[in-house]
Amino acid sequence: MGRMTATPASSPASTRPKRVLLAAPRGYCAGVDRAVIAVEKALEQYGAPVYVRHEIVHNKYVVQTLERKGAIFVDQATEVPPGNIVMFSAHGVAPTVHEEARQGRLATIDATCPLVTKVHKEAVRFAKEDFDILLIGHEGHEEVIGTSGEAPDHIQLVDGPDDVAKIEVRDPSRVVWLSQTTLSVDETMETVDALKEKFPQLISPPSDDICYATQNRQMAIKELAGQAELVIVVGSKNSSNSIRMVEVAKQAGVPAAYLVDFASEIDEAWLEGVTSVGLSSGASVPDILVQEVLEWLAERGYADVEIVKTADESLTFSLPKELRRDLRAEAAELVKE
């Protein structure tokens, strides 16, 4: 694994060896890794159950694995019995959710990705300065709901370029755009360009809102798409960044691209006439699922795996500070109040 040899483009498809082009980087980003470890550590330290509001990350396998260890996933903090521990997912929550947990006498662990927290803080700051905030993102996504909740009176959602025409602001000289962290870079900049055309004085956030991992995975997909006839992205159907990777592959010109949770979901018909398969995974996907796809492909003649590396990733985040406290005791005290 890891050979960087390339087959000449002029070789007939029938004579080219079957191969897998494996993206690097792929899979877990620092924020997801932190969130998943936080749930595991909480279960080790405090014992089951530990409640988690919404999926800790958008991946079916991860959620099922943590459920077997004693995590209980709920839709709202109000569903958790008083005196328990509830963790907030990597996607972040609105201030009202923290208040619900306090009212429900729950000890909390905030596993929000620090890069999402950065966007929350930007929203708060610009709202205090009385800007109109145009949040580029997908309606209903948990991250968008959480960010919007920081300054609901100042934030308008812009769900793609087609939304721009209907946006109205109080003062065109005091408008800023922010973004959901898991979007397609190209799609976001298309929306930004449309916004700038309508609001020439539009201010950009002080740093990129789209997270480094999302950008890196999309860049790797573009590289794969130039060499592969088929791209497979491992990820769940509710994972925004995984969905965007499939879209990026198609936009880059790959003939076919699909999203699968597990190797068993791959249709062998996809491989007909294909000599080069591009493979990557979303930022919430453990590598065991990618390895299973590699084994599945190897059994069908795609044993030659070449690494396509486009970036190095070394970022790590410290675990939530709440894990350093005795949250079981704190939860018990909350019930007595």
Coordinates of N, CA and C in Angstrom, one line a residue, residues 117-303:
T117 N -17.2 26.3 17.6 CA -17.3 27.3 18.7 C -16.8 28.7 18.2
K118 N -15.7 28.6 17.3 CA -15.2 29.9 16.8 C -16.3 30.6 16.0
V119 N -17.1 29.9 15.2 CA -18.1 30.6 14.4 C -19.2 31.1 15.4
H120 N -19.5 30.4 16.5 CA -20.5 30.9 17.5 C -20.0 32.2 18.0
K121 N -18.7 32.3 18.4 CA -18.1 33.5 19.0 C -18.1 34.6 18.0
E122 N -17.9 34.3 16.7 CA -18.0 35.4 15.7 C -19.4 35.9 15.6
A123 N -20.4 35.0 15.7 CA -21.8 35.5 15.6 C -22.1 36.4 16.8
V124 N -21.7 36.0 17.9 CA -21.9 36.8 19.1 C -21.3 38.2 19.0
R125 N -20.0 38.2 18.6 CA -19.3 39.5 18.4 C -20.0 40.4 17.4
F126 N -20.3 39.9 16.3 CA -20.9 40.8 15.2 C -22.3 41.2 15.6
A127 N -23.0 40.4 16.3 CA -24.3 40.8 16.8 C -24.2 41.9 17.8
K128 N -23.2 41.8 18.7 CA -23.0 42.9 19.7 C -22.7 44.2 19.0
E129 N -22.0 44.1 17.8 CA -21.7 45.3 17.1 C -22.8 45.7 16.1
D130 N -23.9 45.0 16.3 CA -25.2 45.3 15.5 C -25.0 45.2 14.0
F131 N -24.3 44.1 13.6 CA -24.2 43.8 12.2 C -25.4 42.9 11.8
D132 N -25.8 42.9 10.6 CA -26.7 41.9 10.0 C -25.7 40.7 9.6
I133 N -26.0 39.5 10.1 CA -25.2 38.4 9.8 C -25.8 37.4 8.8
L134 N -25.2 37.2 7.7 CA -25.7 36.3 6.7 C -25.0 34.9 6.9
L135 N -25.7 33.9 7.4 CA -25.1 32.6 7.7 C -25.3 31.7 6.5
I136 N -24.2 31.3 5.8 CA -24.3 30.4 4.7 C -24.4 29.0 5.2
G137 N -25.4 28.3 4.9 CA -25.5 26.9 5.4 C -26.8 26.3 5.0
H138 N -27.0 25.0 5.4 CA -28.2 24.3 5.0 C -29.3 24.3 6.1
E139 N -30.5 24.7 5.7 CA -31.6 24.8 6.7 C -31.8 23.5 7.4
G140 N -32.0 23.5 8.7 CA -32.3 22.3 9.5 C -31.0 21.6 10.0
H141 N -29.8 21.9 9.5 CA -28.6 21.3 10.0 C -28.4 21.7 11.4
E142 N -27.9 20.8 12.2 CA -27.8 21.0 13.7 C -26.8 22.2 13.9
E143 N -25.7 22.2 13.1 CA -24.7 23.3 13.3 C -25.3 24.7 13.0
V144 N -26.1 24.7 12.0 CA -26.8 26.0 11.6 C -27.8 26.4 12.7
I145 N -28.5 25.5 13.2 CA -29.5 25.8 14.3 C -28.8 26.3 15.5
G146 N -27.6 25.7 15.9 CA -26.9 26.1 17.0 C -26.3 27.5 16.9
T147 N -25.7 27.8 15.7 CA -25.1 29.1 15.4 C -26.1 30.2 15.4
S148 N -27.2 29.9 14.7 CA -28.3 30.9 14.6 C -28.9 31.2 16.0
G149 N -28.9 30.3 16.9 CA -29.4 30.5 18.3 C -28.5 31.5 19.1
E150 N -27.3 31.7 18.6 CA -26.5 32.7 19.4 C -26.9 34.1 19.2
A151 N -27.6 34.4 18.0 CA -28.0 35.8 17.8 C -29.2 35.7 16.8
P152 N -30.3 35.2 17.2 CA -31.4 34.9 16.3 C -32.0 36.2 15.7
D153 N -31.8 37.4 16.4 CA -32.4 38.6 15.8 C -31.4 39.3 14.8
H154 N -30.2 38.7 14.7 CA -29.3 39.3 13.7 C -28.9 38.4 12.6
I155 N -29.3 37.1 12.7 CA -28.8 36.2 11.7 C -29.9 35.8 10.7
Q156 N -29.5 35.8 9.4 CA -30.4 35.3 8.3 C -29.7 34.1 7.6
L157 N -30.4 33.1 7.4 CA -29.8 31.9 6.7 C -29.8 32.1 5.2
V158 N -28.6 31.8 4.6 CA -28.5 31.9 3.1 C -28.2 30.4 2.7
D159 N -29.2 29.7 2.1 CA -29.0 28.3 1.7 C -28.6 28.2 0.3
G160 N -27.5 28.8 -0.1 CA -27.0 28.7 -1.5 C -27.3 30.0 -2.3
P161 N -26.7 30.1 -3.5 CA -26.8 31.3 -4.3 C -28.2 31.7 -4.6
D162 N -29.1 30.8 -4.8 CA -30.5 31.1 -5.1 C -31.2 31.8 -4.0
D163 N -30.7 31.8 -2.8 CA -31.4 32.5 -1.7 C -31.0 34.0 -1.6
V164 N -30.0 34.4 -2.4 CA -29.4 35.7 -2.2 C -30.5 36.8 -2.6
A165 N -31.2 36.6 -3.6 CA -32.2 37.6 -4.1 C -33.2 38.0 -3.1
K166 N -33.5 37.1 -2.2 CA -34.6 37.5 -1.2 C -34.0 38.1 0.1
I167 N -32.7 38.2 0.2 CA -32.1 38.7 1.4 C -32.2 40.2 1.5
E168 N -32.7 40.7 2.6 CA -32.8 42.1 2.9 C -32.1 42.5 4.2
V169 N -31.4 43.6 4.2 CA -30.6 44.0 5.4 C -31.0 45.4 5.8
R170 N -30.7 45.7 7.0 CA -31.0 47.1 7.5 C -30.0 48.1 7.0
D171 N -28.7 47.8 7.0 CA -27.7 48.8 6.5 C -26.7 48.0 5.7
P172 N -26.6 48.2 4.4 CA -25.7 47.4 3.5 C -24.2 47.6 3.9
S173 N -23.9 48.7 4.7 CA -22.5 48.9 5.1 C -22.2 48.1 6.3
R174 N -23.1 47.4 6.9 CA -22.9 46.7 8.2 C -23.4 45.3 8.0
V175 N -22.8 44.5 7.1 CA -23.2 43.2 6.8 C -22.0 42.3 6.8
V176 N -22.1 41.1 7.4 CA -21.0 40.2 7.4 C -21.5 38.8 7.1
W177 N -20.7 38.0 6.5 CA -21.1 36.6 6.2 C -20.3 35.6 7.1
L178 N -21.0 34.6 7.5 CA -20.4 33.5 8.3 C -20.8 32.2 7.6
S179 N -20.2 31.1 7.9 CA -20.5 29.8 7.2 C -20.6 28.6 8.1
Q180 N -21.5 27.7 7.8 CA -21.4 26.4 8.4 C -20.1 25.8 8.0
T181 N -19.5 25.0 8.9 CA -18.1 24.6 8.7 C -17.9 23.4 7.7
T182 N -19.0 22.7 7.4 CA -18.9 21.5 6.6 C -19.3 21.6 5.1
L183 N -19.4 22.9 4.6 CA -19.9 23.1 3.3 C -18.8 22.8 2.2
S184 N -19.3 22.7 1.0 CA -18.4 22.7 -0.1 C -17.7 24.1 -0.3
V185 N -16.4 24.2 -0.4 CA -15.7 25.5 -0.5 C -16.2 26.2 -1.7
D186 N -16.2 25.5 -2.9 CA -16.6 26.1 -4.1 C -18.0 26.7 -4.1
E187 N -18.9 25.9 -3.5 CA -20.3 26.3 -3.4 C -20.5 27.5 -2.5
T188 N -19.7 27.5 -1.4 CA -19.8 28.6 -0.5 C -19.3 29.9 -1.1
M189 N -18.2 29.8 -1.9 CA -17.6 31.0 -2.5 C -18.5 31.5 -3.6
E190 N -19.3 30.6 -4.2 CA -20.3 31.0 -5.2 C -21.3 31.9 -4.6
T191 N -21.8 31.4 -3.4 CA -22.8 32.2 -2.6 C -22.2 33.5 -2.2
V192 N -21.0 33.5 -1.7 CA -20.3 34.7 -1.2 C -20.2 35.7 -2.4
D193 N -19.8 35.3 -3.6 CA -19.7 36.2 -4.7 C -21.1 36.8 -5.0
A194 N -22.1 36.0 -5.0 CA -23.5 36.5 -5.2 C -23.9 37.6 -4.2
L195 N -23.5 37.3 -2.9 CA -23.8 38.3 -1.8 C -23.0 39.6 -2.0
K196 N -21.8 39.4 -2.4 CA -20.9 40.6 -2.6 C -21.5 41.5 -3.8
E197 N -22.0 40.8 -4.8 CA -22.6 41.6 -5.9 C -23.8 42.4 -5.4
K198 N -24.6 41.8 -4.5 CA -25.7 42.5 -4.0 C -25.3 43.5 -2.9
F199 N -24.4 43.1 -2.0 CA -23.9 44.0 -0.9 C -22.4 44.2 -1.1
P200 N -22.0 45.2 -1.9 CA -20.5 45.4 -2.2 C -19.7 45.6 -0.9
Q201 N -20.3 46.1 0.2 CA -19.5 46.3 1.4 C -19.5 45.2 2.4
L202 N -20.0 44.0 1.9 CA -20.0 42.8 2.7 C -18.7 42.5 3.3
I203 N -18.7 42.2 4.6 CA -17.4 41.9 5.3 C -17.3 40.4 5.5
S204 N -16.1 39.9 5.3 CA -15.8 38.5 5.4 C -15.4 38.2 6.9
P205 N -15.6 36.9 7.4 CA -15.1 36.6 8.7 C -13.6 36.7 8.8
P206 N -13.1 36.9 10.1 CA -11.7 37.2 10.2 C -10.8 36.0 9.8
S207 N -11.4 34.8 9.8 CA -10.7 33.6 9.3 C -11.7 32.7 8.7
D208 N -11.1 31.7 7.9 CA -12.0 30.8 7.2 C -12.9 30.0 8.2
D209 N -14.2 30.0 7.9 CA -15.2 29.3 8.7 C -15.2 27.8 8.3
I210 N -15.1 27.5 7.0 CA -15.1 26.1 6.6 C -13.8 25.5 7.1
C211 N -14.0 24.4 7.8 CA -12.9 23.8 8.6 C -11.8 23.2 7.7
Y212 N -10.6 23.2 8.3 CA -9.5 22.7 7.5 C -9.7 21.3 7.0
A213 N -10.4 20.4 7.8 CA -10.6 19.0 7.4 C -11.5 18.9 6.2
T214 N -12.6 19.7 6.3 CA -13.5 19.7 5.2 C -12.8 20.1 3.9
Q215 N -12.0 21.2 4.0 CA -11.3 21.7 2.8 C -10.3 20.6 2.3
N216 N -9.5 20.0 3.2 CA -8.5 19.0 2.8 C -9.2 17.8 2.1
R217 N -10.3 17.3 2.7 CA -11.0 16.2 2.1 C -11.5 16.5 0.7
Q218 N -12.0 17.7 0.5 CA -12.5 18.1 -0.8 C -11.4 18.2 -1.8
M219 N -10.3 18.7 -1.3 CA -9.1 18.9 -2.2 C -8.6 17.5 -2.7
A220 N -8.6 16.5 -1.8 CA -8.2 15.2 -2.1 C -9.1 14.5 -3.1
I221 N -10.4 14.8 -2.9 CA -11.4 14.3 -3.8 C -11.3 14.8 -5.2
K222 N -11.0 16.1 -5.3 CA -10.7 16.7 -6.6 C -9.5 16.0 -7.3
E223 N -8.5 15.7 -6.5 CA -7.3 15.0 -7.1 C -7.7 13.6 -7.6
L224 N -8.5 12.9 -6.8 CA -8.9 11.6 -7.2 C -9.7 11.6 -8.4
A225 N -10.6 12.6 -8.5 CA -11.6 12.6 -9.6 C -10.9 12.8 -10.9
G226 N -9.7 13.3 -11.0 CA -9.0 13.5 -12.2 C -8.4 12.2 -12.7
Q227 N -8.4 11.2 -11.8 CA -7.7 9.9 -12.2 C -8.6 8.7 -12.1
A228 N -9.8 8.8 -11.5 CA -10.7 7.7 -11.3 C -11.9 7.7 -12.1
E229 N -12.4 6.6 -12.4 CA -13.7 6.4 -13.2 C -14.9 6.3 -12.2
L230 N -14.6 6.0 -11.0 CA -15.6 5.8 -9.9 C -15.0 6.3 -8.6
V231 N -15.8 7.1 -7.9 CA -15.4 7.5 -6.5 C -16.4 7.0 -5.5
I232 N -15.9 6.4 -4.5 CA -16.7 5.9 -3.4 C -16.3 6.7 -2.1
V233 N -17.3 7.4 -1.5 CA -17.1 8.1 -0.2 C -17.8 7.3 0.9
V234 N -17.1 7.0 1.9 CA -17.7 6.3 3.0 C -18.2 7.4 4.0
G235 N -19.4 7.3 4.3 CA -20.0 8.3 5.2 C -21.5 8.1 5.3
S236 N -22.2 8.7 6.3 CA -23.6 8.5 6.5 C -24.4 9.6 5.7
K237 N -25.6 9.2 5.5 CA -26.5 10.1 4.6 C -26.8 11.4 5.3
N238 N -26.7 11.5 6.6 CA -26.9 12.8 7.3 C -25.6 13.5 7.6
S239 N -24.5 13.1 7.0 CA -23.3 13.8 7.2 C -23.1 14.8 6.1
S240 N -23.1 16.1 6.5 CA -23.0 17.2 5.5 C -21.7 17.1 4.7
N241 N -20.6 16.9 5.5 CA -19.3 17.0 4.8 C -19.1 15.8 3.9
S242 N -19.7 14.6 4.2 CA -19.6 13.5 3.3 C -20.4 13.7 2.0
I243 N -21.6 14.2 2.2 CA -22.4 14.5 1.0 C -21.7 15.5 0.1
R244 N -21.1 16.5 0.7 CA -20.4 17.5 -0.1 C -19.2 16.9 -0.9
M245 N -18.6 15.9 -0.3 CA -17.5 15.2 -1.0 C -17.9 14.5 -2.3
V246 N -19.1 13.9 -2.2 CA -19.7 13.2 -3.4 C -20.0 14.3 -4.5
E247 N -20.6 15.4 -4.0 CA -20.9 16.5 -4.9 C -19.6 17.0 -5.6
V248 N -18.6 17.2 -4.8 CA -17.3 17.8 -5.3 C -16.7 16.8 -6.4
A249 N -16.8 15.5 -6.1 CA -16.3 14.5 -7.1 C -17.0 14.6 -8.4
K250 N -18.4 14.7 -8.3 CA -19.2 14.9 -9.6 C -18.9 16.1 -10.3
Q251 N -18.7 17.2 -9.6 CA -18.4 18.5 -10.2 C -17.0 18.5 -10.8
A252 N -16.1 17.7 -10.3 CA -14.8 17.7 -10.8 C -14.7 16.8 -12.0
G253 N -15.8 16.1 -12.4 CA -15.9 15.4 -13.6 C -15.8 13.9 -13.6
V254 N -15.7 13.3 -12.4 CA -15.7 11.8 -12.3 C -17.0 11.3 -12.8
P255 N -17.0 10.2 -13.6 CA -18.2 9.7 -14.2 C -19.3 9.2 -13.2
A256 N -18.8 8.7 -12.0 CA -19.8 8.2 -11.0 C -19.2 8.4 -9.6
A257 N -20.1 8.8 -8.7 CA -19.6 8.9 -7.3 C -20.8 8.5 -6.4
Y258 N -20.5 7.8 -5.3 CA -21.5 7.3 -4.4 C -21.1 7.4 -3.0
L259 N -22.1 7.5 -2.1 CA -21.9 7.6 -0.7 C -22.4 6.3 -0.1
V260 N -21.6 5.6 0.7 CA -22.0 4.4 1.4 C -21.6 4.4 2.9
D261 N -22.4 3.8 3.7 CA -22.1 3.7 5.1 C -21.1 2.5 5.3
F262 N -21.4 1.4 4.6 CA -20.6 0.2 4.7 C -20.3 -0.5 3.4
A263 N -19.3 -1.3 3.4 CA -18.9 -2.0 2.1 C -20.1 -2.8 1.5
S264 N -20.9 -3.3 2.4 CA -22.0 -4.1 1.9 C -23.0 -3.3 1.1
E265 N -22.9 -2.0 1.1 CA -23.9 -1.2 0.3 C -23.4 -0.9 -1.1
I266 N -22.1 -1.3 -1.4 CA -21.6 -1.1 -2.7 C -22.2 -2.1 -3.7
D267 N -22.7 -1.6 -4.8 CA -23.3 -2.3 -5.9 C -22.2 -2.8 -6.9
E268 N -22.0 -4.1 -7.1 CA -20.9 -4.5 -8.0 C -21.1 -4.0 -9.4
A269 N -22.3 -3.6 -9.7 CA -22.5 -3.1 -11.1 C -21.8 -1.8 -11.3
W270 N -21.5 -1.1 -10.2 CA -20.7 0.2 -10.3 C -19.4 0.0 -10.9
L271 N -18.8 -1.2 -10.7 CA -17.4 -1.5 -11.1 C -17.3 -1.9 -12.6
E272 N -18.4 -2.1 -13.3 CA -18.3 -2.5 -14.6 C -17.5 -1.5 -15.5
G273 N -16.5 -2.0 -16.1 CA -15.6 -1.2 -17.0 C -14.7 -0.3 -16.2
V274 N -14.7 -0.3 -14.9 CA -13.9 0.6 -14.1 C -12.5 -0.1 -13.7
T275 N -11.4 0.7 -14.0 CA -10.1 0.2 -13.6 C -9.5 1.0 -12.4
S276 N -10.0 2.2 -12.2 CA -9.5 3.0 -11.1 C -10.6 3.5 -10.2
V277 N -10.6 3.1 -9.0 CA -11.6 3.5 -8.0 C -11.0 4.4 -7.0
G278 N -11.6 5.6 -6.9 CA -11.2 6.6 -5.9 C -11.9 6.3 -4.6
L279 N -11.2 6.3 -3.5 CA -11.9 6.0 -2.2 C -11.5 7.0 -1.1
S280 N -12.5 7.6 -0.4 CA -12.2 8.5 0.7 C -13.3 8.3 1.7
S281 N -13.3 9.1 2.8 CA -14.3 9.0 3.8 C -14.5 10.4 4.4
G282 N -15.7 10.6 4.9 CA -16.0 11.8 5.6 C -15.3 12.0 6.9
A283 N -15.4 13.2 7.5 CA -14.7 13.6 8.7 C -15.2 12.9 9.9
S284 N -16.3 12.2 9.8 CA -16.9 11.5 11.0 C -16.8 10.0 10.9
V285 N -15.9 9.5 10.0 CA -15.9 8.1 9.7 C -14.6 7.4 10.2
P286 N -14.8 6.4 11.1 CA -13.6 5.7 11.6 C -13.0 4.9 10.4
D287 N -11.6 4.7 10.5 CA -10.9 4.1 9.3 C -11.2 2.6 9.1
I288 N -11.8 2.0 10.2 CA -12.1 0.6 10.0 C -13.1 0.3 8.9
L289 N -14.0 1.3 8.7 CA -15.0 1.2 7.6 C -14.3 1.3 6.2
V290 N -13.3 2.2 6.1 CA -12.6 2.3 4.9 C -11.8 1.0 4.6
Q291 N -11.2 0.4 5.7 CA -10.5 -0.8 5.5 C -11.4 -2.0 5.0
E292 N -12.6 -2.0 5.5 CA -13.6 -3.0 5.0 C -13.9 -2.8 3.5
V293 N -14.0 -1.6 3.1 CA -14.2 -1.3 1.7 C -13.0 -1.8 0.8
L294 N -11.8 -1.5 1.3 CA -10.6 -1.9 0.6 C -10.5 -3.4 0.5
E295 N -10.9 -4.2 1.6 CA -11.0 -5.6 1.5 C -12.0 -6.1 0.5
W296 N -13.2 -5.4 0.5 CA -14.2 -5.8 -0.5 C -13.7 -5.6 -1.9
L297 N -13.1 -4.5 -2.2 CA -12.6 -4.2 -3.5 C -11.4 -5.2 -3.9
A298 N -10.6 -5.5 -2.9 CA -9.5 -6.4 -3.2 C -10.0 -7.8 -3.6
E299 N -11.1 -8.2 -3.0 CA -11.7 -9.5 -3.4 C -12.2 -9.5 -4.8
R300 N -12.4 -8.3 -5.4 CA -12.9 -8.2 -6.7 C -11.8 -7.7 -7.7
G301 N -10.6 -7.9 -7.3 CA -9.5 -7.6 -8.2 C -8.8 -6.3 -8.0
Y302 N -9.3 -5.4 -7.1 CA -8.7 -4.1 -6.9 C -7.7 -4.1 -5.7
A303 N -6.7 -4.9 -5.8 CA -5.8 -5.1 -4.7 C -4.6 -4.1 -4.7

